[in-house]
PDB file of N, CA and C in Angstrom:
ATOM      1  N   LEU V   1     227.883-236.445 -84.792  1.00  0.00           N
ATOM      2  CA  LEU V   1     228.496-236.784 -83.528  1.00  0.00           C
ATOM      3  C   LEU V   1     229.906-237.335 -83.762  1.00  0.00           C
ATOM      4  N   TYR V   2     230.832-236.924 -82.929  1.00  0.00           N
ATOM      5  CA  TYR V   2     232.187-237.469 -83.012  1.00  0.00           C
ATOM      6  C   TYR V   2     232.261-238.791 -82.254  1.00  0.00           C
ATOM      7  N   ALA V   3     233.044-239.711 -82.779  1.00  0.00           N
ATOM      8  CA  ALA V   3     233.170-241.045 -82.202  1.00  0.00           C
ATOM      9  C   ALA V   3     234.049-241.035 -80.965  1.00  0.00           C
ATOM     10  N   PRO V   4     233.821-241.990 -80.044  1.00  0.00           N
ATOM     11  CA  PRO V   4     234.799-242.224 -78.986  1.00  0.00           C
ATOM     12  C   PRO V   4     236.156-242.509 -79.646  1.00  0.00           C
ATOM     13  N   PHE V   5     237.247-242.259 -78.929  1.00  0.00           N
ATOM     14  CA  PHE V   5     238.569-242.430 -79.542  1.00  0.00           C
ATOM     15  C   PHE V   5     239.547-243.030 -78.550  1.00  0.00           C
ATOM     16  N   ASP V   6     240.749-243.346 -79.041  1.00  0.00           N
ATOM     17  CA  ASP V   6     241.816-243.967 -78.247  1.00  0.00           C
ATOM     18  C   ASP V   6     241.375-245.290 -77.622  1.00  0.00           C
ATOM     19  N   LEU V   7     240.640-246.104 -78.370  1.00  0.00           N
ATOM     20  CA  LEU V   7     240.203-247.398 -77.851  1.00  0.00           C
ATOM     21  C   LEU V   7     241.407-248.307 -77.652  1.00  0.00           C
ATOM     22  N   ALA V   8     241.528-248.841 -76.454  1.00  0.00           N
ATOM     23  CA  ALA V   8     242.581-249.809 -76.127  1.00  0.00           C
ATOM     24  C   ALA V   8     241.918-251.080 -75.634  1.00  0.00           C
ATOM     25  N   CYS V   9     242.434-252.230 -76.055  1.00  0.00           N
ATOM     26  CA  CYS V   9     241.924-253.532 -75.654  1.00  0.00           C
ATOM     27  C   CYS V   9     243.065-254.300 -74.999  1.00  0.00           C
ATOM     28  N   ALA V  10     242.838-254.804 -73.782  1.00  0.00           N
ATOM     29  CA  ALA V  10     243.899-255.501 -73.060  1.00  0.00           C
ATOM     30  C   ALA V  10     243.360-256.777 -72.424  1.00  0.00           C
ATOM     31  N   ASN V  11     244.184-257.840 -72.430  1.00  0.00           N
ATOM     32  CA  ASN V  11     243.807-259.065 -71.722  1.00  0.00           C
ATOM     33  C   ASN V  11     243.657-258.753 -70.244  1.00  0.00           C
ATOM     34  N   ASP V  12     242.632-259.356 -69.624  1.00  0.00           N
ATOM     35  CA  ASP V  12     242.364-259.111 -68.211  1.00  0.00           C
ATOM     36  C   ASP V  12     241.725-260.349 -67.599  1.00  0.00           C
ATOM     37  N   GLY V  13     242.555-261.258 -67.089  1.00  0.00           N
ATOM     38  CA  GLY V  13     242.062-262.434 -66.369  1.00  0.00           C
ATOM     39  C   GLY V  13     241.070-263.282 -67.140  1.00  0.00           C
ATOM     40  N   GLY V  14     241.361-263.628 -68.381  1.00  0.00           N
ATOM     41  CA  GLY V  14     240.455-264.461 -69.164  1.00  0.00           C
ATOM     42  C   GLY V  14     239.389-263.670 -69.896  1.00  0.00           C
ATOM     43  N   GLY V  15     239.501-262.364 -69.860  1.00  0.00           N
ATOM     44  CA  GLY V  15     238.577-261.490 -70.581  1.00  0.00           C
ATOM     45  C   GLY V  15     239.350-260.393 -71.281  1.00  0.00           C
ATOM     46  N   VAL V  16     238.608-259.429 -71.794  1.00  0.00           N
ATOM     47  CA  VAL V  16     239.221-258.277 -72.451  1.00  0.00           C
ATOM     48  C   VAL V  16     238.663-257.013 -71.829  1.00  0.00           C
ATOM     49  N   ARG V  17     239.565-256.143 -71.383  1.00  0.00           N
ATOM     50  CA  ARG V  17     239.169-254.838 -70.847  1.00  0.00           C
ATOM     51  C   ARG V  17     239.340-253.807 -71.954  1.00  0.00           C
ATOM     52  N   LEU V  18     238.249-253.119 -72.255  1.00  0.00           N
ATOM     53  CA  LEU V  18     238.264-252.043 -73.232  1.00  0.00           C
ATOM     54  C   LEU V  18     238.282-250.722 -72.473  1.00  0.00           C
ATOM     55  N   ALA V  19     239.060-249.781 -72.953  1.00  0.00           N
ATOM     56  CA  ALA V  19     239.091-248.429 -72.381  1.00  0.00           C
ATOM     57  C   ALA V  19     239.176-247.444 -73.542  1.00  0.00           C
ATOM     58  N   TRP V  20     238.489-246.311 -73.413  1.00  0.00           N
ATOM     59  CA  TRP V  20     238.452-245.313 -74.485  1.00  0.00           C
ATOM     60  C   TRP V  20     238.198-243.943 -73.882  1.00  0.00           C
ATOM     61  N   ARG V  21     238.255-242.941 -74.743  1.00  0.00           N
ATOM     62  CA  ARG V  21     237.921-241.570 -74.352  1.00  0.00           C
ATOM     63  C   ARG V  21     236.694-241.144 -75.134  1.00  0.00           C
ATOM     64  N   ASN V  22     235.792-240.459 -74.474  1.00  0.00           N
ATOM     65  CA  ASN V  22     234.592-239.967 -75.137  1.00  0.00           C
ATOM     66  C   ASN V  22     234.876-238.604 -75.758  1.00  0.00           C
ATOM     67  N   ALA V  23     234.510-238.449 -77.024  1.00  0.00           N
ATOM     68  CA  ALA V  23     234.770-237.208 -77.749  1.00  0.00           C
ATOM     69  C   ALA V  23     233.825-236.091 -77.319  1.00  0.00           C
ATOM     70  N   GLU V  24     232.656-236.469 -76.836  1.00  0.00           N
ATOM     71  CA  GLU V  24     231.651-235.501 -76.402  1.00  0.00           C
ATOM     72  C   GLU V  24     230.638-236.233 -75.533  1.00  0.00           C
ATOM     73  N   PRO V  25     229.683-235.517 -74.926  1.00  0.00           N
ATOM     74  CA  PRO V  25     228.683-236.201 -74.094  1.00  0.00           C
ATOM     75  C   PRO V  25     227.764-237.087 -74.943  1.00  0.00           C
ATOM     76  N   TYR V  26     227.513-238.293 -74.463  1.00  0.00           N
ATOM     77  CA  TYR V  26     226.601-239.223 -75.120  1.00  0.00           C
ATOM     78  C   TYR V  26     225.485-239.580 -74.143  1.00  0.00           C
ATOM     79  N   ASP V  27     224.334-239.961 -74.706  1.00  0.00           N
ATOM     80  CA  ASP V  27     223.249-240.499 -73.874  1.00  0.00           C
ATOM     81  C   ASP V  27     223.535-241.944 -73.512  1.00  0.00           C
ATOM     82  N   GLY V  28     224.190-242.662 -74.408  1.00  0.00           N
ATOM     83  CA  GLY V  28     224.512-244.062 -74.187  1.00  0.00           C
ATOM     84  C   GLY V  28     225.635-244.495 -75.093  1.00  0.00           C
ATOM     85  N   ILE V  29     226.221-245.635 -74.759  1.00  0.00           N
ATOM     86  CA  ILE V  29     227.309-246.229 -75.541  1.00  0.00           C
ATOM     87  C   ILE V  29     226.967-247.696 -75.756  1.00  0.00           C
ATOM     88  N   VAL V  30     227.208-248.186 -76.962  1.00  0.00           N
ATOM     89  CA  VAL V  30     227.002-249.597 -77.272  1.00  0.00           C
ATOM     90  C   VAL V  30     228.357-250.218 -77.586  1.00  0.00           C
ATOM     91  N   VAL V  31     228.627-251.360 -76.950  1.00  0.00           N
ATOM     92  CA  VAL V  31     229.851-252.130 -77.190  1.00  0.00           C
ATOM     93  C   VAL V  31     229.454-253.399 -77.937  1.00  0.00           C
ATOM     94  N   THR V  32     230.131-253.676 -79.055  1.00  0.00           N
ATOM     95  CA  THR V  32     229.894-254.919 -79.782  1.00  0.00           C
ATOM     96  C   THR V  32     231.168-255.739 -79.820  1.00  0.00           C
ATOM     97  N   ARG V  33     230.976-257.072 -79.880  1.00  0.00           N
ATOM     98  CA  ARG V  33     232.092-258.002 -80.075  1.00  0.00           C
ATOM     99  C   ARG V  33     231.761-258.851 -81.287  1.00  0.00           C
ATOM    100  N   ASN V  34     232.629-258.843 -82.284  1.00  0.00           N
ATOM    101  CA  ASN V  34     232.425-259.610 -83.515  1.00  0.00           C
ATOM    102  C   ASN V  34     231.055-259.326 -84.125  1.00  0.00           C
ATOM    103  N   GLY V  35     230.621-258.061 -84.069  1.00  0.00           N
ATOM    104  CA  GLY V  35     229.382-257.639 -84.700  1.00  0.00           C
ATOM    105  C   GLY V  35     228.119-257.849 -83.894  1.00  0.00           C
ATOM    106  N   VAL V  36     228.234-258.408 -82.684  1.00  0.00           N
ATOM    107  CA  VAL V  36     227.071-258.679 -81.834  1.00  0.00           C
ATOM    108  C   VAL V  36     227.134-257.779 -80.606  1.00  0.00           C
ATOM    109  N   GLN V  37     226.018-257.125 -80.293  1.00  0.00           N
ATOM    110  CA  GLN V  37     225.998-256.226 -79.142  1.00  0.00           C
ATOM    111  C   GLN V  37     226.283-256.988 -77.856  1.00  0.00           C
ATOM    112  N   ARG V  38     227.241-256.475 -77.072  1.00  0.00           N
ATOM    113  CA  ARG V  38     227.587-257.063 -75.772  1.00  0.00           C
ATOM    114  C   ARG V  38     227.029-256.241 -74.625  1.00  0.00           C
ATOM    115  N   ALA V  39     226.906-254.920 -74.824  1.00  0.00           N
ATOM    116  CA  ALA V  39     226.447-254.081 -73.725  1.00  0.00           C
ATOM    117  C   ALA V  39     225.921-252.757 -74.247  1.00  0.00           C
ATOM    118  N   ALA V  40     224.914-252.250 -73.560  1.00  0.00           N
ATOM    119  CA  ALA V  40     224.444-250.868 -73.725  1.00  0.00           C
ATOM    120  C   ALA V  40     224.672-250.220 -72.365  1.00  0.00           C
ATOM    121  N   ILE V  41     225.552-249.228 -72.307  1.00  0.00           N
ATOM    122  CA  ILE V  41     226.002-248.675 -71.033  1.00  0.00           C
ATOM    123  C   ILE V  41     225.802-247.158 -71.013  1.00  0.00           C
ATOM    124  N   PRO V  42     225.846-246.559 -69.831  1.00  0.00           N
ATOM    125  CA  PRO V  42     225.656-245.103 -69.733  1.00  0.00           C
ATOM    126  C   PRO V  42     226.672-244.328 -70.570  1.00  0.00           C
ATOM    127  N   GLY V  43     226.269-243.167 -71.039  1.00  0.00           N
ATOM    128  CA  GLY V  43     227.069-242.366 -71.957  1.00  0.00           C
ATOM    129  C   GLY V  43     228.350-241.788 -71.395  1.00  0.00           C
ATOM    130  N   ASP V  44     228.509-241.776 -70.080  1.00  0.00           N
ATOM    131  CA  ASP V  44     229.743-241.247 -69.502  1.00  0.00           C
ATOM    132  C   ASP V  44     230.759-242.348 -69.182  1.00  0.00           C
ATOM    133  N   THR V  45     230.447-243.584 -69.540  1.00  0.00           N
ATOM    134  CA  THR V  45     231.329-244.723 -69.287  1.00  0.00           C
ATOM    135  C   THR V  45     232.547-244.653 -70.202  1.00  0.00           C
ATOM    136  N   THR V  46     233.702-245.039 -69.671  1.00  0.00           N
ATOM    137  CA  THR V  46     234.931-245.031 -70.479  1.00  0.00           C
ATOM    138  C   THR V  46     235.689-246.354 -70.427  1.00  0.00           C
ATOM    139  N   GLU V  47     235.069-247.400 -69.867  1.00  0.00           N
ATOM    140  CA  GLU V  47     235.689-248.720 -69.925  1.00  0.00           C
ATOM    141  C   GLU V  47     234.628-249.797 -69.774  1.00  0.00           C
ATOM    142  N   PHE V  48     234.983-251.002 -70.237  1.00  0.00           N
ATOM    143  CA  PHE V  48     234.077-252.145 -70.186  1.00  0.00           C
ATOM    144  C   PHE V  48     234.920-253.401 -70.116  1.00  0.00           C
ATOM    145  N   LEU V  49     234.516-254.358 -69.255  1.00  0.00           N
ATOM    146  CA  LEU V  49     235.206-255.634 -69.136  1.00  0.00           C
ATOM    147  C   LEU V  49     234.326-256.725 -69.733  1.00  0.00           C
ATOM    148  N   ASP V  50     234.817-257.367 -70.782  1.00  0.00           N
ATOM    149  CA  ASP V  50     234.135-258.493 -71.415  1.00  0.00           C
ATOM    150  C   ASP V  50     234.748-259.750 -70.824  1.00  0.00           C
ATOM    151  N   GLU V  51     233.999-260.428 -69.981  1.00  0.00           N
ATOM    152  CA  GLU V  51     234.549-261.509 -69.150  1.00  0.00           C
ATOM    153  C   GLU V  51     234.333-262.895 -69.747  1.00  0.00           C
ATOM    154  N   ARG V  52     235.127-263.846 -69.210  1.00  0.00           N
ATOM    155  CA  ARG V  52     235.000-265.273 -69.486  1.00  0.00           C
ATOM    156  C   ARG V  52     234.965-265.597 -70.979  1.00  0.00           C
ATOM    157  N   LEU V  53     236.033-265.258 -71.653  1.00  0.00           N
ATOM    158  CA  LEU V  53     236.131-265.516 -73.085  1.00  0.00           C
ATOM    159  C   LEU V  53     236.985-266.739 -73.359  1.00  0.00           C
ATOM    160  N   ALA V  54     236.599-267.510 -74.368  1.00  0.00           N
ATOM    161  CA  ALA V  54     237.443-268.604 -74.834  1.00  0.00           C
ATOM    162  C   ALA V  54     238.643-267.996 -75.559  1.00  0.00           C
ATOM    163  N   PRO V  55     239.775-268.704 -75.593  1.00  0.00           N
ATOM    164  CA  PRO V  55     240.914-268.198 -76.354  1.00  0.00           C
ATOM    165  C   PRO V  55     240.515-267.947 -77.806  1.00  0.00           C
ATOM    166  N   GLY V  56     241.044-266.881 -78.376  1.00  0.00           N
ATOM    167  CA  GLY V  56     240.742-266.531 -79.759  1.00  0.00           C
ATOM    168  C   GLY V  56     240.932-265.046 -79.978  1.00  0.00           C
ATOM    169  N   GLU V  57     240.596-264.590 -81.168  1.00  0.00           N
ATOM    170  CA  GLU V  57     240.716-263.171 -81.499  1.00  0.00           C
ATOM    171  C   GLU V  57     239.325-262.562 -81.579  1.00  0.00           C
ATOM    172  N   TYR V  58     239.166-261.398 -80.988  1.00  0.00           N
ATOM    173  CA  TYR V  58     237.869-260.729 -80.924  1.00  0.00           C
ATOM    174  C   TYR V  58     237.991-259.307 -81.451  1.00  0.00           C
ATOM    175  N   ALA V  59     237.006-258.903 -82.238  1.00  0.00           N
ATOM    176  CA  ALA V  59     236.958-257.543 -82.782  1.00  0.00           C
ATOM    177  C   ALA V  59     235.862-256.777 -82.059  1.00  0.00           C
ATOM    178  N   TYR V  60     236.202-255.614 -81.537  1.00  0.00           N
ATOM    179  CA  TYR V  60     235.268-254.799 -80.758  1.00  0.00           C
ATOM    180  C   TYR V  60     234.990-253.472 -81.449  1.00  0.00           C
ATOM    181  N   THR V  61     233.793-252.953 -81.209  1.00  0.00           N
ATOM    182  CA  THR V  61     233.478-251.581 -81.569  1.00  0.00           C
ATOM    183  C   THR V  61     232.811-250.913 -80.374  1.00  0.00           C
ATOM    184  N   VAL V  62     233.049-249.625 -80.261  1.00  0.00           N
ATOM    185  CA  VAL V  62     232.416-248.785 -79.247  1.00  0.00           C
ATOM    186  C   VAL V  62     231.769-247.626 -80.002  1.00  0.00           C
ATOM    187  N   ARG V  63     230.492-247.391 -79.742  1.00  0.00           N
ATOM    188  CA  ARG V  63     229.761-246.350 -80.475  1.00  0.00           C
ATOM    189  C   ARG V  63     228.915-245.535 -79.509  1.00  0.00           C
ATOM    190  N   GLY V  64     229.042-244.220 -79.597  1.00  0.00           N
ATOM    191  CA  GLY V  64     228.260-243.319 -78.762  1.00  0.00           C
ATOM    192  C   GLY V  64     226.980-242.891 -79.456  1.00  0.00           C
ATOM    193  N   PHE V  65     225.933-242.643 -78.662  1.00  0.00           N
ATOM    194  CA  PHE V  65     224.644-242.195 -79.166  1.00  0.00           C
ATOM    195  C   PHE V  65     224.178-240.986 -78.374  1.00  0.00           C
ATOM    196  N   ARG V  66     223.521-240.076 -79.074  1.00  0.00           N
ATOM    197  CA  ARG V  66     222.834-238.967 -78.400  1.00  0.00           C
ATOM    198  C   ARG V  66     221.523-238.754 -79.149  1.00  0.00           C
ATOM    199  N   GLY V  67     220.418-239.025 -78.465  1.00  0.00           N
ATOM    200  CA  GLY V  67     219.128-238.971 -79.129  1.00  0.00           C
ATOM    201  C   GLY V  67     219.115-239.972 -80.274  1.00  0.00           C
ATOM    202  N   ALA V  68     218.687-239.527 -81.457  1.00  0.00           N
ATOM    203  CA  ALA V  68     218.646-240.399 -82.632  1.00  0.00           C
ATOM    204  C   ALA V  68     219.971-240.410 -83.386  1.00  0.00           C
ATOM    205  N   LEU V  69     220.948-239.619 -82.938  1.00  0.00           N
ATOM    206  CA  LEU V  69     222.236-239.539 -83.633  1.00  0.00           C
ATOM    207  C   LEU V  69     223.202-240.603 -83.116  1.00  0.00           C
ATOM    208  N   ALA V  70     223.943-241.199 -84.029  1.00  0.00           N
ATOM    209  CA  ALA V  70     224.951-242.195 -83.665  1.00  0.00           C
ATOM    210  C   ALA V  70     226.305-241.734 -84.178  1.00  0.00           C
ATOM    211  N   ALA V  71     227.314-241.849 -83.342  1.00  0.00           N
ATOM    212  CA  ALA V  71     228.682-241.537 -83.755  1.00  0.00           C
ATOM    213  C   ALA V  71     229.235-242.681 -84.585  1.00  0.00           C
ATOM    214  N   ALA V  72     230.309-242.418 -85.282  1.00  0.00           N
ATOM    215  CA  ALA V  72     231.013-243.476 -86.002  1.00  0.00           C
ATOM    216  C   ALA V  72     231.565-244.484 -85.000  1.00  0.00           C
ATOM    217  N   ASN V  73     231.818-245.705 -85.461  1.00  0.00           N
ATOM    218  CA  ASN V  73     232.389-246.735 -84.601  1.00  0.00           C
ATOM    219  C   ASN V  73     233.856-246.473 -84.339  1.00  0.00           C
ATOM    220  N   GLN V  74     234.315-246.786 -83.143  1.00  0.00           N
ATOM    221  CA  GLN V  74     235.729-246.863 -82.805  1.00  0.00           C
ATOM    222  C   GLN V  74     236.025-248.353 -82.719  1.00  0.00           C
ATOM    223  N   ARG V  75     237.025-248.834 -83.448  1.00  0.00           N
ATOM    224  CA  ARG V  75     237.276-250.272 -83.549  1.00  0.00           C
ATOM    225  C   ARG V  75     238.582-250.683 -82.874  1.00  0.00           C
ATOM    226  N   GLY V  76     238.583-251.914 -82.355  1.00  0.00           N
ATOM    227  CA  GLY V  76     239.783-252.491 -81.774  1.00  0.00           C
ATOM    228  C   GLY V  76     239.713-254.005 -81.848  1.00  0.00           C
ATOM    229  N   THR V  77     240.862-254.662 -81.840  1.00  0.00           N
ATOM    230  CA  THR V  77     240.932-256.129 -81.904  1.00  0.00           C
ATOM    231  C   THR V  77     241.891-256.605 -80.825  1.00  0.00           C
ATOM    232  N   LYS V  78     241.545-257.751 -80.204  1.00  0.00           N
ATOM    233  CA  LYS V  78     242.429-258.311 -79.185  1.00  0.00           C
ATOM    234  C   LYS V  78     242.393-259.824 -79.262  1.00  0.00           C
ATOM    235  N   ARG V  79     243.558-260.450 -79.149  1.00  0.00           N
ATOM    236  CA  ARG V  79     243.655-261.906 -79.073  1.00  0.00           C
ATOM    237  C   ARG V  79     243.707-262.298 -77.603  1.00  0.00           C
ATOM    238  N   VAL V  80     242.861-263.267 -77.220  1.00  0.00           N
ATOM    239  CA  VAL V  80     242.862-263.788 -75.863  1.00  0.00           C
ATOM    240  C   VAL V  80     243.585-265.129 -75.909  1.00  0.00           C
ATOM    241  N   SER V  81     244.633-265.254 -75.100  1.00  0.00           N
ATOM    242  CA  SER V  81     245.430-266.481 -75.070  1.00  0.00           C
ATOM    243  C   SER V  81     244.809-267.495 -74.121  1.00  0.00           C
ATOM    244  N   GLY V  82     245.203-268.752 -74.285  1.00  0.00           N
ATOM    245  CA  GLY V  82     244.759-269.790 -73.356  1.00  0.00           C
ATOM    246  C   GLY V  82     245.338-269.567 -71.973  1.00  0.00           C
ATOM    247  N   TRP V  83     244.686-270.073 -70.948  1.00  0.00           N
ATOM    248  CA  TRP V  83     245.171-269.892 -69.576  1.00  0.00           C
ATOM    249  C   TRP V  83     245.133-271.187 -68.819  1.00  0.00           C
TER     250      TRP V  83
END
């Protein structure tokens, strides 16, 4: 399976908005922050808002799944400033 691509991470009102492009159809997508799963979302999703974050730097991955197959991770990092 090909990984989601063009992952962008942007500050969004005290959170981080992730946006990406799907390389192919997936059954589901898993979003992780700093190695911990944050969401399991439908396979046609192309964005996710991680809300109410403390200031700091966060590392994200987005991974597509189809059946038992998993795509490679798409990685991104974003620093959230104080507000």
